[in-house]
Tab-separated table of C-alpha atoms in Angstrom:
chain	number	residue	atom	x	y	z
W	8	MET	CA	28.367	45.207	61.090
W	9	ILE	CA	27.618	44.373	57.450
W	10	LEU	CA	25.028	46.628	55.845
W	11	ARG	CA	23.031	44.884	53.189
W	12	LYS	CA	21.302	46.662	50.411
W	13	PRO	CA	17.532	46.483	51.016
W	14	ARG	CA	15.664	44.296	48.586
W	15	ARG	CA	13.239	45.948	46.262
W	16	PRO	CA	9.641	45.225	47.234
W	17	ARG	CA	7.941	42.682	45.023
W	18	SER	CA	5.130	43.814	42.789
W	19	LEU	CA	1.890	42.012	43.590
W	20	LYS	CA	0.655	42.692	40.072
W	21	TRP	CA	3.584	41.033	38.316
W	22	SER	CA	3.752	38.253	40.894
W	23	LEU	CA	0.177	37.335	39.989
W	24	VAL	CA	0.950	37.598	36.274
W	25	LEU	CA	3.953	35.285	36.701
W	26	ARG	CA	2.023	32.757	38.772
W	27	ILE	CA	-0.898	32.681	36.366
W	28	ALA	CA	1.504	32.274	33.432
W	29	VAL	CA	3.261	29.386	35.212
W	30	LEU	CA	-0.107	27.777	35.986
W	31	GLN	CA	-1.159	28.109	32.351
W	32	GLY	CA	2.146	26.604	31.253
W	33	ILE	CA	1.624	23.632	33.561
W	34	LEU	CA	-1.939	23.127	32.320
W	35	ILE	CA	-0.825	23.286	28.689
W	36	THR	CA	2.025	20.872	29.406
W	37	LEU	CA	-0.493	18.439	30.895
W	38	LEU	CA	-2.985	19.082	28.092
W	39	ILE	CA	-0.629	18.134	25.266
W	40	PRO	CA	-0.117	14.518	26.460
W	41	LEU	CA	-3.876	14.232	27.001
W	42	LEU	CA	-4.475	15.435	23.454
W	43	LEU	CA	-1.953	12.944	22.137
W	44	VAL	CA	-3.649	10.117	24.027
W	45	ALA	CA	-7.060	11.254	22.763
W	46	LEU	CA	-5.653	11.480	19.234
W	47	VAL	CA	-4.264	7.947	19.423
W	48	MET	CA	-7.527	6.571	20.785
W	49	PHE	CA	-9.526	8.440	18.136
W	50	GLY	CA	-7.198	7.222	15.371
W	51	ALA	CA	-7.326	3.626	16.582
W	52	ALA	CA	-11.116	3.723	16.736
W	53	ASN	CA	-11.649	5.428	13.358
W	54	MET	CA	-8.676	4.308	11.309
W	55	ASN	CA	-10.634	1.594	9.523
W	56	ASP	CA	-13.701	3.787	9.024
W	57	TYR	CA	-11.887	6.730	7.503
W	58	GLU	CA	-13.265	7.307	3.988
W	59	GLY	CA	-10.659	9.728	2.650
W	60	GLY	CA	-7.589	7.512	2.853
W	61	THR	CA	-7.301	6.919	-0.921
W	62	ALA	CA	-8.191	10.478	-1.912
W	63	ASP	CA	-5.651	11.913	0.557
W	64	VAL	CA	-2.784	9.854	-0.848
W	65	ILE	CA	-3.686	10.792	-4.436
W	66	LYS	CA	-4.047	14.469	-3.519
W	67	ASP	CA	-0.570	14.541	-1.955
W	68	ALA	CA	1.011	12.810	-4.951
W	69	LEU	CA	-0.635	14.979	-7.631
W	70	SER	CA	1.546	17.151	-9.861
W	71	ARG	CA	1.899	18.230	-13.480
W	72	ASP	CA	4.460	17.396	-16.104
W	73	ALA	CA	6.193	19.880	-18.395
W	74	GLY	CA	3.191	19.863	-20.710
W	75	GLY	CA	0.723	20.633	-17.918
W	76	LYS	CA	-0.780	17.155	-17.795
W	77	LEU	CA	-1.827	15.619	-14.496
W	78	ILE	CA	0.617	13.058	-13.069
W	79	LEU	CA	1.243	11.284	-9.770
W	80	LYS	CA	4.631	11.575	-8.140
W	81	PRO	CA	6.030	8.294	-6.818
W	82	THR	CA	5.494	8.832	-3.095
W	83	ARG	CA	5.972	6.280	-0.345
W	84	GLU	CA	2.295	6.428	0.632
W	85	LEU	CA	1.218	5.905	-2.995
W	86	ALA	CA	3.456	2.877	-3.301
W	87	GLU	CA	2.071	1.490	-0.037
W	88	LEU	CA	-1.498	2.132	-1.226
W	89	ARG	CA	-0.933	0.318	-4.533
W	90	LYS	CA	0.628	-2.561	-2.643
W	91	THR	CA	-2.188	-3.013	-0.121
W	92	GLU	CA	-5.180	-2.154	-2.324
W	93	LYS	CA	-5.235	-4.512	-5.308
W	94	ASN	CA	-8.473	-3.008	-6.625
W	95	LEU	CA	-7.268	0.579	-6.446
W	96	TRP	CA	-9.165	2.943	-8.702
W	97	TYR	CA	-9.606	6.692	-9.026
W	98	VAL	CA	-10.397	9.491	-11.473
W	99	VAL	CA	-8.788	12.930	-11.247
W	100	ARG	CA	-9.649	15.861	-13.480
W	101	ASP	CA	-9.159	19.610	-13.503
W	102	LYS	CA	-11.281	22.444	-14.796
W	103	GLN	CA	-9.336	22.532	-18.100
W	104	GLY	CA	-10.492	19.017	-18.949
W	105	ASN	CA	-7.243	17.201	-18.161
W	106	MET	CA	-7.975	13.791	-16.652
W	107	LEU	CA	-5.962	11.129	-14.851
W	108	ARG	CA	-7.335	7.710	-14.002
W	109	GLU	CA	-6.116	4.357	-12.723
W	110	GLY	CA	-7.720	0.979	-12.131
W	111	THR	CA	-11.136	-0.331	-13.062
W	112	ILE	CA	-14.063	1.745	-11.923
W	113	PRO	CA	-16.730	-0.437	-10.324
W	114	PRO	CA	-19.708	-0.846	-12.698
W	115	ALA	CA	-22.035	0.841	-10.217
W	116	MET	CA	-19.775	3.896	-10.167
W	117	ALA	CA	-19.078	4.119	-13.886
W	118	PRO	CA	-22.158	6.239	-14.748
W	119	PHE	CA	-21.090	8.862	-12.206
W	120	ALA	CA	-17.613	9.110	-13.715
W	121	ASN	CA	-19.232	10.470	-16.897
W	122	GLN	CA	-21.402	12.938	-14.943
W	123	LEU	CA	-18.724	14.686	-12.880
W	124	ASP	CA	-19.625	18.027	-14.450
W	125	ASN	CA	-22.925	17.811	-12.583
W	126	ILE	CA	-21.497	16.627	-9.255
W	127	SER	CA	-19.655	18.815	-6.764
W	128	ASP	CA	-19.266	16.644	-3.635
W	129	ALA	CA	-20.878	13.255	-3.042
W	130	ARG	CA	-20.764	10.015	-1.043
W	131	PHE	CA	-21.940	6.855	-2.777
W	132	SER	CA	-23.288	3.948	-0.769
W	133	TRP	CA	-25.381	0.943	-1.836
W	134	THR	CA	-27.012	0.329	1.535
W	135	MET	CA	-30.106	2.028	2.871
W	136	GLY	CA	-29.550	4.567	5.587
W	137	LYS	CA	-26.416	6.447	6.574
W	138	ALA	CA	-23.329	4.382	5.869
W	139	ASP	CA	-20.252	4.718	8.053
W	140	ARG	CA	-18.024	4.129	5.066
W	141	PRO	CA	-19.330	4.744	1.525
W	142	ALA	CA	-18.229	2.850	-1.560
W	143	GLY	CA	-16.890	5.994	-3.241
W	144	ILE	CA	-16.605	9.730	-2.837
W	145	VAL	CA	-16.390	12.821	-5.043
W	146	ALA	CA	-14.699	15.978	-3.794
W	147	TRP	CA	-13.017	19.137	-5.070
W	148	GLU	CA	-9.551	19.698	-3.598
W	149	ASP	CA	-7.725	23.041	-3.754
W	150	ASP	CA	-4.422	22.462	-1.966
W	151	THR	CA	-2.752	19.970	-4.349
W	152	GLY	CA	0.452	20.117	-6.347
W	153	ALA	CA	-1.629	20.397	-9.508
W	154	GLY	CA	-3.941	23.144	-8.255
W	155	THR	CA	-7.724	22.734	-7.959
W	156	VAL	CA	-8.886	19.283	-9.039
W	157	GLN	CA	-11.876	16.993	-8.638
W	158	ILE	CA	-11.270	13.494	-7.324
W	159	LEU	CA	-13.521	10.450	-7.653
W	160	ALA	CA	-12.064	7.546	-5.733
W	161	GLY	CA	-12.842	4.502	-3.640
W	162	THR	CA	-12.598	4.426	0.129
W	163	ASP	CA	-10.466	1.344	0.707
W	164	GLY	CA	-7.402	3.371	1.813
W	165	LYS	CA	-6.743	3.661	5.516
W	166	LEU	CA	-5.778	6.605	7.699
W	167	SER	CA	-2.044	6.484	8.384
W	168	TRP	CA	-0.448	7.385	11.706
W	169	THR	CA	1.708	9.973	9.970
W	170	ARG	CA	-1.308	11.738	8.501
W	171	MET	CA	-3.087	11.565	11.841
W	172	ALA	CA	-0.059	13.132	13.560
W	173	LEU	CA	0.061	15.889	10.948
W	174	ALA	CA	-3.647	16.514	11.485
W	175	GLY	CA	-3.029	16.746	15.213
W	176	TRP	CA	-0.184	19.236	14.615
W	177	ASP	CA	-2.413	21.311	12.355
W	178	PHE	CA	-5.084	21.264	15.057
W	179	PHE	CA	-2.506	22.473	17.570
W	180	LEU	CA	-1.369	25.311	15.314
W	181	VAL	CA	-4.864	26.392	14.293
W	182	VAL	CA	-6.755	25.925	17.567
W	183	ILE	CA	-4.553	25.307	20.599
W	184	LEU	CA	-1.786	27.807	19.850
W	185	PRO	CA	-4.138	30.775	19.221
W	186	VAL	CA	-6.023	29.964	22.412
W	187	VAL	CA	-2.741	29.864	24.331
W	188	GLY	CA	-1.712	33.178	22.747
W	189	VAL	CA	-4.997	34.817	23.711
W	190	MET	CA	-4.645	33.479	27.262
W	191	ALA	CA	-1.075	34.804	27.483
W	192	LEU	CA	-2.088	38.251	26.225
W	193	ALA	CA	-5.051	38.302	28.585
W	194	THR	CA	-2.756	37.388	31.461
W	195	LEU	CA	-0.228	40.035	30.505
W	196	PHE	CA	-2.632	42.921	29.947
W	197	VAL	CA	-5.895	42.084	31.724
W	198	THR	CA	-4.443	40.786	34.991
W	199	PRO	CA	-2.599	44.062	35.837
W	200	TRP	CA	-5.778	45.986	35.073
W	201	VAL	CA	-7.854	43.675	37.291
W	202	VAL	CA	-5.279	43.849	40.099
W	203	ARG	CA	-5.092	47.626	39.822
W	204	GLY	CA	-8.858	47.863	40.122
W	205	ALA	CA	-8.952	45.419	43.025
W	206	LEU	CA	-6.269	47.366	44.899
W	207	ARG	CA	-7.738	50.804	44.227
W	208	GLY	CA	-9.081	50.940	47.764
W	209	LEU	CA	-5.660	50.000	49.128
W	210	GLY	CA	-4.160	52.884	47.149
W	211	ALA	CA	-6.603	55.271	48.812
W	212	ALA	CA	-5.607	53.886	52.211
W	213	ALA	CA	-1.913	54.330	51.347
W	214	SER	CA	-2.582	57.907	50.257
W	215	GLU	CA	-4.346	58.591	53.540
W	216	ALA	CA	-1.461	56.998	55.453
W	217	GLY	CA	1.007	59.279	53.668
W	218	GLN	CA	-0.788	62.296	55.146
W	219	ILE	CA	-0.564	61.115	58.754
W	220	ASP	CA	1.489	63.525	60.830
W	221	ILE	CA	2.174	64.156	64.478
W	222	ASP	CA	-0.169	67.127	64.373
W	223	LYS	CA	-3.032	65.104	62.847
W	224	ARG	CA	-4.154	62.682	65.479
W	225	GLY	CA	-7.263	60.566	65.362
W	226	VAL	CA	-6.676	59.626	61.703
W	227	GLN	CA	-7.881	56.195	60.556
W	228	LEU	CA	-7.163	54.475	57.252
W	229	PRO	CA	-10.317	53.938	55.158
W	230	LEU	CA	-11.586	50.392	54.655
W	231	LYS	CA	-13.780	51.215	51.666
W	232	ASP	CA	-12.933	49.071	48.605
W	233	VAL	CA	-9.991	47.472	50.449
W	234	PRO	CA	-9.667	43.756	49.499
W	235	THR	CA	-10.747	41.334	52.193
W	236	GLU	CA	-7.291	39.758	52.230
W	237	VAL	CA	-5.698	43.105	53.158
W	238	THR	CA	-8.377	44.231	55.618
W	239	PRO	CA	-6.625	42.629	58.668
W	240	LEU	CA	-3.467	44.644	57.866
W	241	VAL	CA	-5.418	47.908	57.594
W	242	ASN	CA	-7.257	47.117	60.828
W	243	ALA	CA	-3.940	46.403	62.552
W	244	VAL	CA	-2.544	49.755	61.350
W	245	ASN	CA	-5.671	51.563	62.576
W	246	ASP	CA	-5.360	49.876	65.970
W	247	ALA	CA	-1.690	50.907	66.104
W	248	LEU	CA	-2.660	54.497	65.276
W	249	VAL	CA	-5.170	54.484	68.133
W	250	ARG	CA	-2.492	53.222	70.523
W	251	LEU	CA	-0.049	55.876	69.295
W	252	ASP	CA	-2.662	58.612	69.733
W	253	THR	CA	-3.405	57.386	73.226
W	254	GLY	CA	0.279	57.244	74.138
W	255	TYR	CA	0.959	60.665	72.648
W	256	GLU	CA	-1.940	62.191	74.558
W	257	ARG	CA	-0.715	60.554	77.777
W	258	HIS	CA	2.774	61.892	77.124
W	259	ARG	CA	1.474	65.389	76.359
W	260	ARG	CA	-0.684	65.412	79.468
W	261	PHE	CA	2.270	64.322	81.615
W	262	LEU	CA	4.535	67.099	80.258
W	263	THR	CA	1.814	69.690	80.747
W	264	ASP	CA	1.119	68.580	84.323
W	265	ALA	CA	4.844	68.417	85.120
W	266	ALA	CA	5.451	71.912	83.721
W	267	HIS	CA	2.526	73.329	85.685
W	268	GLU	CA	3.726	71.623	88.871
W	269	LEU	CA	7.221	73.058	88.375
W	270	ARG	CA	6.133	76.659	87.920
W	271	THR	CA	5.160	77.233	91.571
W	272	PRO	CA	8.372	75.794	93.133
W	273	VAL	CA	10.465	77.702	90.581
W	274	ALA	CA	8.670	80.974	91.395
W	275	ILE	CA	9.186	80.366	95.134
W	276	LEU	CA	12.859	79.567	94.496
W	277	ASN	CA	13.330	82.800	92.526
W	278	THR	CA	11.677	84.828	95.279
W	279	ARG	CA	13.797	83.330	98.040
W	280	VAL	CA	17.057	83.599	96.104
W	281	ALA	CA	16.286	87.230	95.186
W	282	SER	CA	16.009	88.078	98.910
W	283	LEU	CA	19.535	86.818	99.639
W	284	PRO	CA	22.453	89.215	99.926
W	285	PRO	CA	24.213	89.881	96.617
W	286	THR	CA	27.043	87.352	96.210
W	287	PRO	CA	28.572	85.428	93.277
W	288	GLU	CA	26.784	82.272	94.473
W	289	ARG	CA	23.450	84.136	94.498
W	290	ALA	CA	24.053	85.243	90.897
W	291	ARG	CA	24.798	81.673	89.796
W	292	VAL	CA	21.698	80.320	91.534
W	293	LEU	CA	19.592	83.042	89.914
W	294	ARG	CA	20.907	82.065	86.476
W	295	ASP	CA	20.154	78.413	87.124
W	296	ALA	CA	16.693	79.280	88.373
W	297	ALA	CA	16.123	81.387	85.269
W	298	ARG	CA	17.125	78.428	83.080
W	299	LEU	CA	14.678	76.230	84.971
W	300	SER	CA	11.935	78.817	84.549
W	301	THR	CA	12.695	79.098	80.819
W	302	LEU	CA	12.599	75.317	80.447
W	303	THR	CA	9.204	75.212	82.161
W	304	ASP	CA	7.843	77.925	79.880
W	305	GLN	CA	9.181	76.156	76.804
W	306	LEU	CA	7.554	72.862	77.797
W	307	LEU	CA	4.229	74.639	78.236
W	308	ASP	CA	4.672	76.399	74.899
W	309	LEU	CA	5.283	73.070	73.142
W	310	GLN	CA	2.109	71.614	74.609
W	311	ARG	CA	0.022	74.694	73.735
W	312	LEU	CA	1.115	74.782	70.097
W	313	GLY	CA	-1.290	72.125	68.877
W	314	ARG	CA	-4.276	74.104	70.152
W	315	GLN	CA	-3.374	77.427	68.498
W	316	VAL	CA	-4.319	76.755	64.878
W	317	GLU	CA	-7.844	78.003	65.452
W	318	ARG	CA	-6.441	81.323	66.718
W	319	PHE	CA	-4.665	82.140	63.455
W	320	GLY	CA	-5.343	85.567	62.060
W	321	PRO	CA	-3.762	88.362	60.002
W	322	LEU	CA	-0.525	89.845	61.327
W	323	ASP	CA	2.433	91.972	60.240
W	324	LEU	CA	5.865	90.299	60.278
W	325	VAL	CA	7.641	93.683	60.306
W	326	GLU	CA	5.765	94.758	63.416
W	327	ILE	CA	6.518	91.476	65.202
W	328	ALA	CA	10.230	91.641	64.367
W	329	ARG	CA	10.418	95.309	65.462
W	330	SER	CA	8.755	94.443	68.782
W	331	VAL	CA	11.324	91.700	69.479
W	332	VAL	CA	14.222	94.044	68.610
W	333	VAL	CA	12.915	96.684	71.038
W	334	ASP	CA	12.517	94.100	73.820
W	335	LEU	CA	15.912	92.401	73.413
W	336	ALA	CA	18.106	95.344	72.363
W	337	PRO	CA	19.134	96.142	75.991
W	338	MET	CA	20.175	92.511	76.545
W	339	ALA	CA	22.180	92.518	73.306
W	340	PHE	CA	23.910	95.809	74.157
W	341	SER	CA	24.824	94.594	77.626
W	342	SER	CA	26.296	91.409	76.109
W	343	GLY	CA	28.639	93.359	73.833
W	344	TYR	CA	26.648	93.355	70.561
W	345	GLU	CA	25.391	95.938	68.157
W	346	MET	CA	21.837	95.349	66.974
W	347	ALA	CA	20.397	96.331	63.587
W	348	PHE	CA	16.820	96.105	62.300
W	349	GLU	CA	16.646	96.082	58.483
W	350	PRO	CA	13.122	95.604	57.074
W	351	MET	CA	13.017	95.713	53.282
W	352	VAL	CA	9.347	96.790	53.351
W	353	GLU	CA	7.235	98.838	55.705
W	354	THR	CA	4.663	96.098	56.264
W	355	LEU	CA	4.626	92.392	55.363
W	356	PRO	CA	1.274	90.641	55.955
W	357	ALA	CA	1.027	86.996	56.962
W	358	THR	CA	-1.400	84.675	58.721
W	359	GLY	CA	-0.717	82.949	62.030
W	360	ASP	CA	-0.604	83.213	65.787
W	361	ARG	CA	1.191	86.422	66.808
W	362	ALA	CA	2.306	85.193	70.234
W	363	SER	CA	3.852	82.018	68.797
W	364	ILE	CA	5.725	83.807	66.009
W	365	GLU	CA	6.958	86.442	68.434
W	366	ARG	CA	8.182	83.682	70.750
W	367	ALA	CA	10.018	82.015	67.824
W	368	VAL	CA	11.763	85.230	66.762
W	369	THR	CA	12.669	85.909	70.395
W	370	SER	CA	14.219	82.445	70.760
W	371	LEU	CA	16.344	82.958	67.645
W	372	VAL	CA	17.585	86.393	68.775
W	373	GLN	CA	18.361	85.016	72.252
W	374	ASN	CA	20.207	82.143	70.569
W	375	ALA	CA	22.268	84.682	68.593
W	376	ILE	CA	23.054	86.616	71.775
W	377	GLU	CA	24.209	83.464	73.567
W	378	HIS	CA	26.256	81.962	70.710
W	379	GLY	CA	27.421	85.034	68.795
W	380	GLY	CA	30.678	85.343	70.710
W	381	ASN	CA	29.671	88.570	72.534
W	382	ARG	CA	30.964	90.694	69.690
W	383	GLY	CA	29.895	92.070	66.338
W	384	ARG	CA	26.409	92.807	65.144
W	385	ILE	CA	23.099	90.922	65.306
W	386	THR	CA	20.896	91.844	62.351
W	387	ILE	CA	17.162	91.165	62.115
W	388	GLY	CA	15.822	91.488	58.555
W	389	VAL	CA	12.357	91.177	57.041
W	390	THR	CA	12.100	90.527	53.287
W	391	ARG	CA	9.601	89.380	50.732
W	392	PRO	CA	7.768	87.160	50.100
W	393	ALA	CA	7.343	86.393	53.837
W	394	VAL	CA	10.756	85.915	55.454
W	395	ILE	CA	12.368	86.907	58.749
W	396	GLU	CA	16.171	86.492	59.026
W	397	ILE	CA	18.406	86.621	62.119
W	398	LEU	CA	22.124	86.997	61.353
W	399	ASP	CA	24.994	86.983	63.855
W	400	GLU	CA	28.755	87.186	63.428
W	401	GLY	CA	29.756	84.266	65.637
W	402	GLU	CA	31.316	80.924	64.723
W	403	GLY	CA	28.270	79.709	62.793
W	404	VAL	CA	26.781	76.194	62.753
W	405	PRO	CA	28.701	73.298	61.123
W	406	VAL	CA	26.931	71.801	58.115
W	407	GLY	CA	26.634	68.388	59.771
W	408	GLU	CA	24.877	69.869	62.802
W	409	ARG	CA	22.301	72.026	61.036
W	410	GLU	CA	19.586	69.382	61.186
W	411	LYS	CA	20.442	68.108	64.651
W	412	ILE	CA	20.178	71.465	66.438
W	413	PHE	CA	16.409	71.411	65.934
W	414	GLN	CA	16.054	68.132	67.808
W	415	PRO	CA	14.628	68.452	71.335
W	416	PHE	CA	17.245	68.658	74.116
W	417	TYR	CA	20.107	68.679	71.607
W	418	ARG	CA	22.878	71.141	72.396
W	419	LEU	CA	25.662	72.028	69.970
W	420	ARG	CA	28.089	72.353	72.851
W	421	PRO	CA	27.615	70.187	75.969
W	422	HIS	CA	28.360	73.096	78.311
W	423	ASP	CA	25.799	75.482	76.825
W	424	HIS	CA	23.452	77.055	79.336
W	425	GLY	CA	20.266	76.295	77.399
W	426	ALA	CA	18.109	73.190	77.756
W	427	GLY	CA	18.068	72.441	74.024
W	428	LEU	CA	14.380	73.184	73.520
W	429	GLY	CA	14.466	76.691	72.066
W	430	LEU	CA	15.267	75.796	68.445
W	431	ASN	CA	12.957	72.785	68.592
W	432	LEU	CA	10.185	75.126	69.726
W	433	VAL	CA	10.962	77.407	66.753
W	434	GLN	CA	10.730	74.471	64.349
W	435	GLU	CA	7.434	73.328	65.850
W	436	ILE	CA	6.013	76.847	65.494
W	437	MET	CA	7.111	77.064	61.848
W	438	GLN	CA	5.645	73.656	61.026
W	439	LEU	CA	2.404	74.667	62.725
W	440	HIS	CA	2.250	77.691	60.413
W	441	GLY	CA	3.100	75.647	57.301
W	442	GLY	CA	6.508	77.310	56.983
W	443	ARG	CA	10.097	76.226	57.537
W	444	ILE	CA	13.221	77.247	59.457
W	445	GLU	CA	16.675	76.740	57.957
W	446	VAL	CA	20.270	77.534	58.882
W	447	LEU	CA	22.609	79.074	56.288
W	448	ASP	CA	26.145	80.437	56.227
W	449	GLY	CA	26.152	83.998	57.489
W	450	ARG	CA	29.757	84.597	56.349
W	451	PRO	CA	30.621	85.139	59.080
W	452	GLY	CA	28.263	83.669	61.636
W	453	ALA	CA	24.950	81.869	61.265
W	454	LEU	CA	21.887	82.978	59.351
W	455	PHE	CA	18.533	81.635	60.601
W	456	ARG	CA	15.813	82.091	57.989
W	457	MET	CA	12.114	81.770	58.860
W	458	SER	CA	9.991	81.356	55.708
W	459	PHE	CA	6.219	81.721	56.089
W	460	PRO	CA	3.543	80.746	53.551
W	461	LEU	CA	1.917	83.593	51.669
W	462	PRO	CA	-1.482	84.622	53.057
W	463	PRO	CA	-4.575	83.946	50.914
W	464	LYS	CA	-5.396	86.752	48.491
W	465	ASP	CA	-8.786	87.280	50.078
W	466	ALA	CA	-7.394	87.358	53.648
W	467	PRO	CA	-7.909	90.663	55.494
W	468	THR	CA	-4.805	92.777	55.993
W	469	HIS	CA	-3.492	93.556	59.438
């Protein structure tokens, strides 16, 4: 079987940014041809009515000679203008009094040529009303090769396609490009912010989902502020949680009923076997019946755990460990072990259910008795901050099995006498108390460490 590396989940935020950017690119790509068509149509419609054709050509050709006098450079547009406009005329002057003129000024315009000091910008027309194209214009121009100058010229020159294209390019650089830049920045920075705000409710639902545990049933993901597009997914998850809760409750009820139904036949079996004459077969049947009784008790303990949180109260870990040692010392001695109780403190307060913790410690000591090799010492220690340790001198637990042994019905050795529920019960009890159980190297043997959370500072002492 070929294992493929899982693909990284796609980011909705950046997917939207990319799609919006692509859409903007497509719109801009379509807009440019439309602008070109509009520019051509505008130029064709207004080319003959453009009044600055002569002044534009003169402005582009203006320069100064070595002495600072105004001159016109021989440009292609100037040559074309002189060729097409036989009556070309103009007057150019600067603020220093330098003047450049060409052609014969129409008599009607001659008086204005002598009054340019009193004219800033003007359009001259000899018809009443607003003329589409005046007979002459006066304008100050700053961006010329000769600096700031004033131009008085006729309006017979036409708008060239080259100049119209340059004007369109300038329009693109000054107007279109900044708009595109603002749109791109808005897409890059605003869209993630908008998406983050829109998905805030989904983040709350994800946070709630991360807290779902087997011990917290009846949990539903919140729908507040969840986007409408994601609501069906959240509803589907909530429906699945309801089905899981229902199935778990059905499973729990079945195990509880089965365990209760088994207790009576097992008790009857024990009674009848105990009345038989002592034989090796009777001893084996008694052991098997005891295993069955233990399995029944463990199943009931697992089902009762979830209802014991409300019975938590102050307790003393040293006292609980000492009680287990007293109860199981005869069994350990008869199995060939020495038993040692080594509390590092006289009392060690904690919060929890005494019966459950006592059952967990008992299971671990019984596990040490069964798997310790019937030799050496079993040591029960209690240390700060809130730890109980059970150490044997057996073969220990392989590193690769240390997680598996806490799985229900898992047995390290197939021929072990246990049902494989004892260590799972211990883990469930520790999780119920907010603690943890871990297996370490005892050197030799196995060291089971039960770590409990510290009790609140204001909790009453035992």
